């Protein structure tokens, strides 16, 4: 029997990208359900379980005129939902996000070519832990926004060796890739230093790789009640800049302006 290509989706909508390198651009967001880790600050708790359930699809870009549907959705239905928003007004690209979208890599191999052939540049927003899934999908990706996780902030123990392999695959394929590191009041300086060193080493092995690092001050949510202080952020950026030449601080701007 053919494996199902239906996609477990949480929502499809048009919005302003609020994070990292493409901040401020207009994107169509395809939010997949399921994540293989559980960060303390996660602001998408409803997208963490990879299972069937209700989902919502915006009909008109930015109008939040949701259509309700039942996930999983057939590939054709996802193509139609994304394409309707994409064609209704100019968008920069498609953000395939989650949850952790690469958890559904097999299913996405049925979707991505359909979107790319319609001229849509694809960006994966990923936690940077699923290396073989990235290898399956990388040929269709134009951008990769990869998290590098710090246990002192997210409470998870993501293996730095896996994150390095993930980054090597992304940079080695020549895909425009950047790294996002969420920092908070509890950020361990040694962990941040190791993470930045890892990125610097990976980038130095690939001539021309930009590998910009974005420090993202955590937005208090769920179990996380405090953001880092302004002084914390200055010190953390200084520390990172002493290791890697391009470290920028960009908070979650969509939250600052009351966007989705
Ligand atoms: S990797 Fe992303 S989606 Fe998964 S728990 Fe962490 S913040 Fe949430």
Short mmCIF file of C-alpha atoms and ligand atoms in Angstrom, two decimals:
data_model
loop_
_atom_site.label_atom_id
_atom_site.label_comp_id
_atom_site.label_asym_id
_atom_site.label_seq_id
_atom_site.Cartn_x
_atom_site.Cartn_y
_atom_site.Cartn_z
CA UNK A 1 0.00 0.00 0.00
CA UNK A 2 1.25 3.50 -0.86
CA UNK A 3 2.16 5.54 2.23
CA UNK A 4 -0.24 8.43 2.79
CA UNK A 5 0.88 11.81 1.53
CA UNK A 6 -1.82 13.64 3.45
CA UNK A 7 -0.45 16.43 5.61
CA UNK A 8 -1.07 17.10 9.28
CA UNK A 9 -1.65 20.83 9.28
CA UNK A 10 -2.55 23.32 11.99
CA UNK A 11 -3.19 26.46 9.91
CA UNK A 12 -2.57 28.22 6.61
CA UNK A 13 -2.56 32.02 6.56
CA UNK A 14 -0.84 35.14 5.24
CA UNK A 15 1.18 37.21 7.73
CA UNK A 16 4.23 39.33 8.39
CA UNK A 17 7.33 37.34 9.18
CA UNK A 18 8.42 38.54 12.60
CA UNK A 19 11.75 36.83 13.10
CA UNK A 20 15.33 36.71 11.87
CA UNK A 21 16.54 37.34 8.31
CA UNK A 22 13.20 37.78 6.54
CA UNK A 23 11.66 39.95 9.25
CA UNK A 24 9.02 42.27 7.83
CA UNK A 25 8.39 40.31 4.66
CA UNK A 26 4.92 39.07 3.80
CA UNK A 27 4.70 35.30 3.69
CA UNK A 28 2.15 32.58 3.39
CA UNK A 29 2.52 30.42 6.50
CA UNK A 30 1.90 26.70 6.35
CA UNK A 31 1.97 25.53 9.94
CA UNK A 32 2.40 21.79 10.34
CA UNK A 33 1.57 19.89 13.52
CA UNK A 34 3.97 17.79 15.55
CA UNK A 35 7.28 18.57 17.20
CA UNK A 36 9.98 16.17 18.39
CA UNK A 37 11.02 18.38 21.31
CA UNK A 38 9.31 20.59 23.90
CA UNK A 39 10.88 24.01 24.48
CA UNK A 40 9.84 25.77 27.67
CA UNK A 41 9.02 28.99 25.79
CA UNK A 42 7.11 27.38 22.90
CA UNK A 43 4.34 29.69 21.70
CA UNK A 44 2.66 27.04 19.54
CA UNK A 45 1.42 24.48 22.09
CA UNK A 46 -1.54 23.58 19.86
CA UNK A 47 0.84 22.54 17.06
CA UNK A 48 3.02 20.18 19.09
CA UNK A 49 1.10 16.92 18.72
CA UNK A 50 1.37 15.16 15.36
CA UNK A 51 -2.16 13.90 15.13
CA UNK A 52 -5.40 14.48 13.22
CA UNK A 53 -7.69 17.29 14.33
CA UNK A 54 -9.30 20.55 13.37
CA UNK A 55 -7.31 23.08 11.39
CA UNK A 56 -8.03 26.51 9.92
CA UNK A 57 -7.38 28.02 6.53
CA UNK A 58 -7.49 31.72 5.80
CA UNK A 59 -9.49 32.56 2.68
CA UNK A 60 -8.29 36.14 2.04
CA UNK A 61 -4.73 37.24 2.93
CA UNK A 62 -4.64 39.01 6.29
CA UNK A 63 -8.43 39.07 6.77
CA UNK A 64 -8.52 36.14 9.22
CA UNK A 65 -11.71 34.88 7.54
CA UNK A 66 -10.97 31.32 8.56
CA UNK A 67 -12.40 28.25 6.94
CA UNK A 68 -12.48 25.25 9.29
CA UNK A 69 -11.23 21.89 8.06
CA UNK A 70 -10.15 18.51 9.40
CA UNK A 71 -6.47 17.62 9.26
CA UNK A 72 -4.88 15.60 7.67
CA UNK A 73 -5.39 17.47 4.43
CA UNK A 74 -4.78 16.01 1.00
CA UNK A 75 -1.77 17.48 -0.81
CA UNK A 76 -4.12 18.96 -3.39
CA UNK A 77 -6.09 20.78 -0.68
CA UNK A 78 -2.90 22.27 0.79
CA UNK A 79 -1.69 23.36 -2.65
CA UNK A 80 -5.04 25.07 -3.24
CA UNK A 81 -5.05 26.79 0.16
CA UNK A 82 -1.50 28.11 -0.21
CA UNK A 83 -1.93 29.04 -3.86
CA UNK A 84 -5.14 31.02 -3.19
CA UNK A 85 -3.33 33.26 -0.69
CA UNK A 86 -0.14 33.43 -2.78
CA UNK A 87 -1.99 34.67 -5.86
CA UNK A 88 -4.27 37.11 -4.02
CA UNK A 89 -1.47 39.60 -3.28
CA UNK A 90 2.33 39.82 -3.53
CA UNK A 91 4.16 37.55 -1.07
CA UNK A 92 7.89 37.07 -0.58
CA UNK A 93 7.86 33.34 0.06
CA UNK A 94 6.19 30.46 1.87
CA UNK A 95 7.13 29.76 5.48
CA UNK A 96 6.79 26.07 6.22
CA UNK A 97 6.70 26.07 9.99
CA UNK A 98 5.30 24.25 12.98
CA UNK A 99 5.72 22.53 15.27
CA UNK A 100 8.66 20.95 13.48
CA UNK A 101 7.76 20.69 9.81
CA UNK A 102 10.56 18.27 8.95
CA UNK A 103 8.82 15.60 11.04
CA UNK A 104 6.58 15.19 7.98
CA UNK A 105 9.40 15.07 5.44
CA UNK A 106 8.00 12.08 3.53
CA UNK A 107 4.65 13.79 3.15
CA UNK A 108 6.30 17.08 2.21
CA UNK A 109 8.12 15.43 -0.69
CA UNK A 110 4.68 15.22 -2.29
CA UNK A 111 3.91 18.88 -1.63
CA UNK A 112 7.11 20.84 -2.14
CA UNK A 113 7.54 20.22 -5.89
CA UNK A 114 3.93 21.32 -6.43
CA UNK A 115 4.62 24.66 -4.73
CA UNK A 116 8.02 25.23 -6.31
CA UNK A 117 6.63 24.62 -9.81
CA UNK A 118 4.18 27.48 -9.12
CA UNK A 119 7.13 29.81 -8.49
CA UNK A 120 6.93 29.89 -4.69
CA UNK A 121 10.27 30.12 -2.82
CA UNK A 122 10.10 27.86 0.24
CA UNK A 123 11.54 28.60 3.66
CA UNK A 124 11.75 25.92 6.36
CA UNK A 125 11.53 27.15 9.95
CA UNK A 126 13.12 24.28 11.79
CA UNK A 127 14.58 23.27 15.12
CA UNK A 128 17.60 21.84 13.30
CA UNK A 129 17.48 18.31 14.68
CA UNK A 130 16.23 16.08 11.83
CA UNK A 131 19.20 15.69 9.51
CA UNK A 132 17.97 12.95 7.17
CA UNK A 133 14.62 14.73 6.78
CA UNK A 134 16.48 17.86 5.71
CA UNK A 135 18.47 15.82 3.19
CA UNK A 136 15.21 14.58 1.67
CA UNK A 137 13.79 18.07 1.24
CA UNK A 138 16.73 20.37 0.72
CA UNK A 139 16.52 20.39 -3.06
CA UNK A 140 13.27 22.34 -2.89
CA UNK A 141 14.26 24.86 -0.23
CA UNK A 142 15.34 28.45 -0.90
CA UNK A 143 15.79 29.43 2.76
CA UNK A 144 16.43 27.66 6.03
CA UNK A 145 15.82 29.37 9.36
CA UNK A 146 17.45 26.99 11.80
CA UNK A 147 17.25 27.12 15.57
CA UNK A 148 20.30 26.28 17.63
CA UNK A 149 19.00 25.26 21.02
CA UNK A 150 20.41 26.17 24.43
CA UNK A 151 19.35 23.80 27.25
CA UNK A 152 19.58 26.61 29.79
CA UNK A 153 16.84 28.47 27.93
CA UNK A 154 14.60 25.82 26.37
CA UNK A 155 14.98 23.07 28.96
CA UNK A 156 15.64 20.46 26.27
CA UNK A 157 18.88 18.58 25.66
CA UNK A 158 19.33 18.85 21.92
CA UNK A 159 22.56 17.18 20.79
CA UNK A 160 24.99 19.83 19.47
CA UNK A 161 26.60 17.22 17.22
CA UNK A 162 23.28 16.70 15.45
CA UNK A 163 22.80 20.46 15.10
CA UNK A 164 26.27 20.76 13.54
CA UNK A 165 25.47 18.00 11.03
CA UNK A 166 22.20 19.71 10.19
CA UNK A 167 23.95 23.03 9.60
CA UNK A 168 26.64 21.36 7.50
CA UNK A 169 23.97 19.84 5.23
CA UNK A 170 22.17 23.19 4.88
CA UNK A 171 25.30 25.23 4.16
CA UNK A 172 26.85 22.51 2.00
CA UNK A 173 23.78 22.56 -0.28
CA UNK A 174 24.20 26.31 -0.82
CA UNK A 175 20.77 27.12 0.62
CA UNK A 176 20.46 30.60 2.14
CA UNK A 177 20.65 29.61 5.81
CA UNK A 178 20.71 31.52 9.07
CA UNK A 179 20.70 30.50 12.68
CA UNK A 180 18.36 31.70 15.41
CA UNK A 181 19.28 31.32 19.06
CA UNK A 182 16.66 32.15 21.67
CA UNK A 183 18.24 33.75 24.73
CA UNK A 184 16.69 34.45 28.10
CA UNK A 185 17.56 35.58 31.61
CA UNK A 186 18.89 32.09 32.39
CA UNK A 187 21.17 31.80 29.35
CA UNK A 188 24.33 29.91 30.24
CA UNK A 189 27.31 31.81 28.84
CA UNK A 190 29.26 28.63 28.13
CA UNK A 191 26.36 27.12 26.18
CA UNK A 192 25.97 30.25 24.08
CA UNK A 193 29.68 30.42 23.45
CA UNK A 194 29.75 26.75 22.34
CA UNK A 195 26.74 27.28 20.06
CA UNK A 196 28.24 30.35 18.39
CA UNK A 197 31.58 28.57 18.00
CA UNK A 198 29.81 25.64 16.36
CA UNK A 199 28.16 27.96 13.82
CA UNK A 200 31.40 29.84 13.18
CA UNK A 201 33.26 26.59 12.53
CA UNK A 202 30.54 25.27 10.21
CA UNK A 203 30.47 28.55 8.26
CA UNK A 204 34.24 28.68 7.93
CA UNK A 205 34.16 25.32 6.13
CA UNK A 206 31.89 26.67 3.38
CA UNK A 207 33.34 29.62 1.43
CA UNK A 208 30.80 32.41 1.03
CA UNK A 209 28.36 30.98 3.58
CA UNK A 210 26.70 33.95 5.31
CA UNK A 211 25.52 32.02 8.40
CA UNK A 212 24.24 35.07 10.22
CA UNK A 213 23.29 34.39 13.83
CA UNK A 214 20.14 36.02 15.21
CA UNK A 215 19.87 36.25 18.96
CA UNK A 216 16.18 36.35 19.78
CA UNK A 217 15.36 37.55 23.31
CA UNK A 218 12.73 35.15 24.59
CA UNK A 219 9.16 36.46 24.68
CA UNK A 220 7.62 35.42 28.02
CA UNK A 221 5.05 32.69 27.36
CA UNK A 222 3.78 29.63 29.23
CA UNK A 223 6.43 28.48 31.72
CA UNK A 224 8.76 31.36 30.80
CA UNK A 225 7.81 34.48 32.73
CA UNK A 226 10.81 36.73 32.24
CA UNK A 227 12.60 38.23 29.26
CA UNK A 228 16.32 38.98 29.46
CA UNK A 229 17.13 42.49 30.65
CA UNK A 230 18.51 45.06 28.17
CA UNK A 231 21.92 44.68 29.83
CA UNK A 232 21.75 40.88 29.50
CA UNK A 233 21.15 41.19 25.78
CA UNK A 234 24.06 43.58 25.27
CA UNK A 235 26.43 41.28 27.14
CA UNK A 236 25.26 38.19 25.25
CA UNK A 237 25.64 39.87 21.87
CA UNK A 238 29.11 41.13 22.78
CA UNK A 239 30.16 37.65 23.82
CA UNK A 240 28.85 36.15 20.58
CA UNK A 241 30.43 38.87 18.41
CA UNK A 242 33.83 38.07 19.87
CA UNK A 243 33.46 34.62 18.29
CA UNK A 244 31.47 35.23 15.10
CA UNK A 245 31.45 38.45 13.05
CA UNK A 246 27.75 38.66 12.26
CA UNK A 247 25.48 38.34 15.30
CA UNK A 248 22.29 40.42 15.25
CA UNK A 249 19.58 40.86 17.86
CA UNK A 250 16.02 40.65 16.54
CA UNK A 251 13.10 40.07 18.92
CA UNK A 252 9.79 38.55 17.81
CA UNK A 253 8.58 41.68 16.04
CA UNK A 254 5.18 40.24 15.06
CA UNK A 255 4.30 40.04 18.75
CA UNK A 256 5.36 43.64 19.33
CA UNK A 257 2.84 44.80 16.71
CA UNK A 258 0.05 42.43 17.66
CA UNK A 259 0.28 40.14 14.62
CA UNK A 260 -0.21 36.40 14.41
S1 LIG B 1 11.15 23.43 18.44
FE1 LIG B 1 9.73 25.11 18.03
S2 LIG B 1 7.71 24.14 17.86
FE2 LIG B 1 9.07 22.65 18.83
S3 LIG B 1 8.75 22.98 21.04
FE3 LIG B 1 10.52 24.22 20.42
S4 LIG B 1 9.66 26.24 19.96
FE4 LIG B 1 7.93 24.79 19.98
#
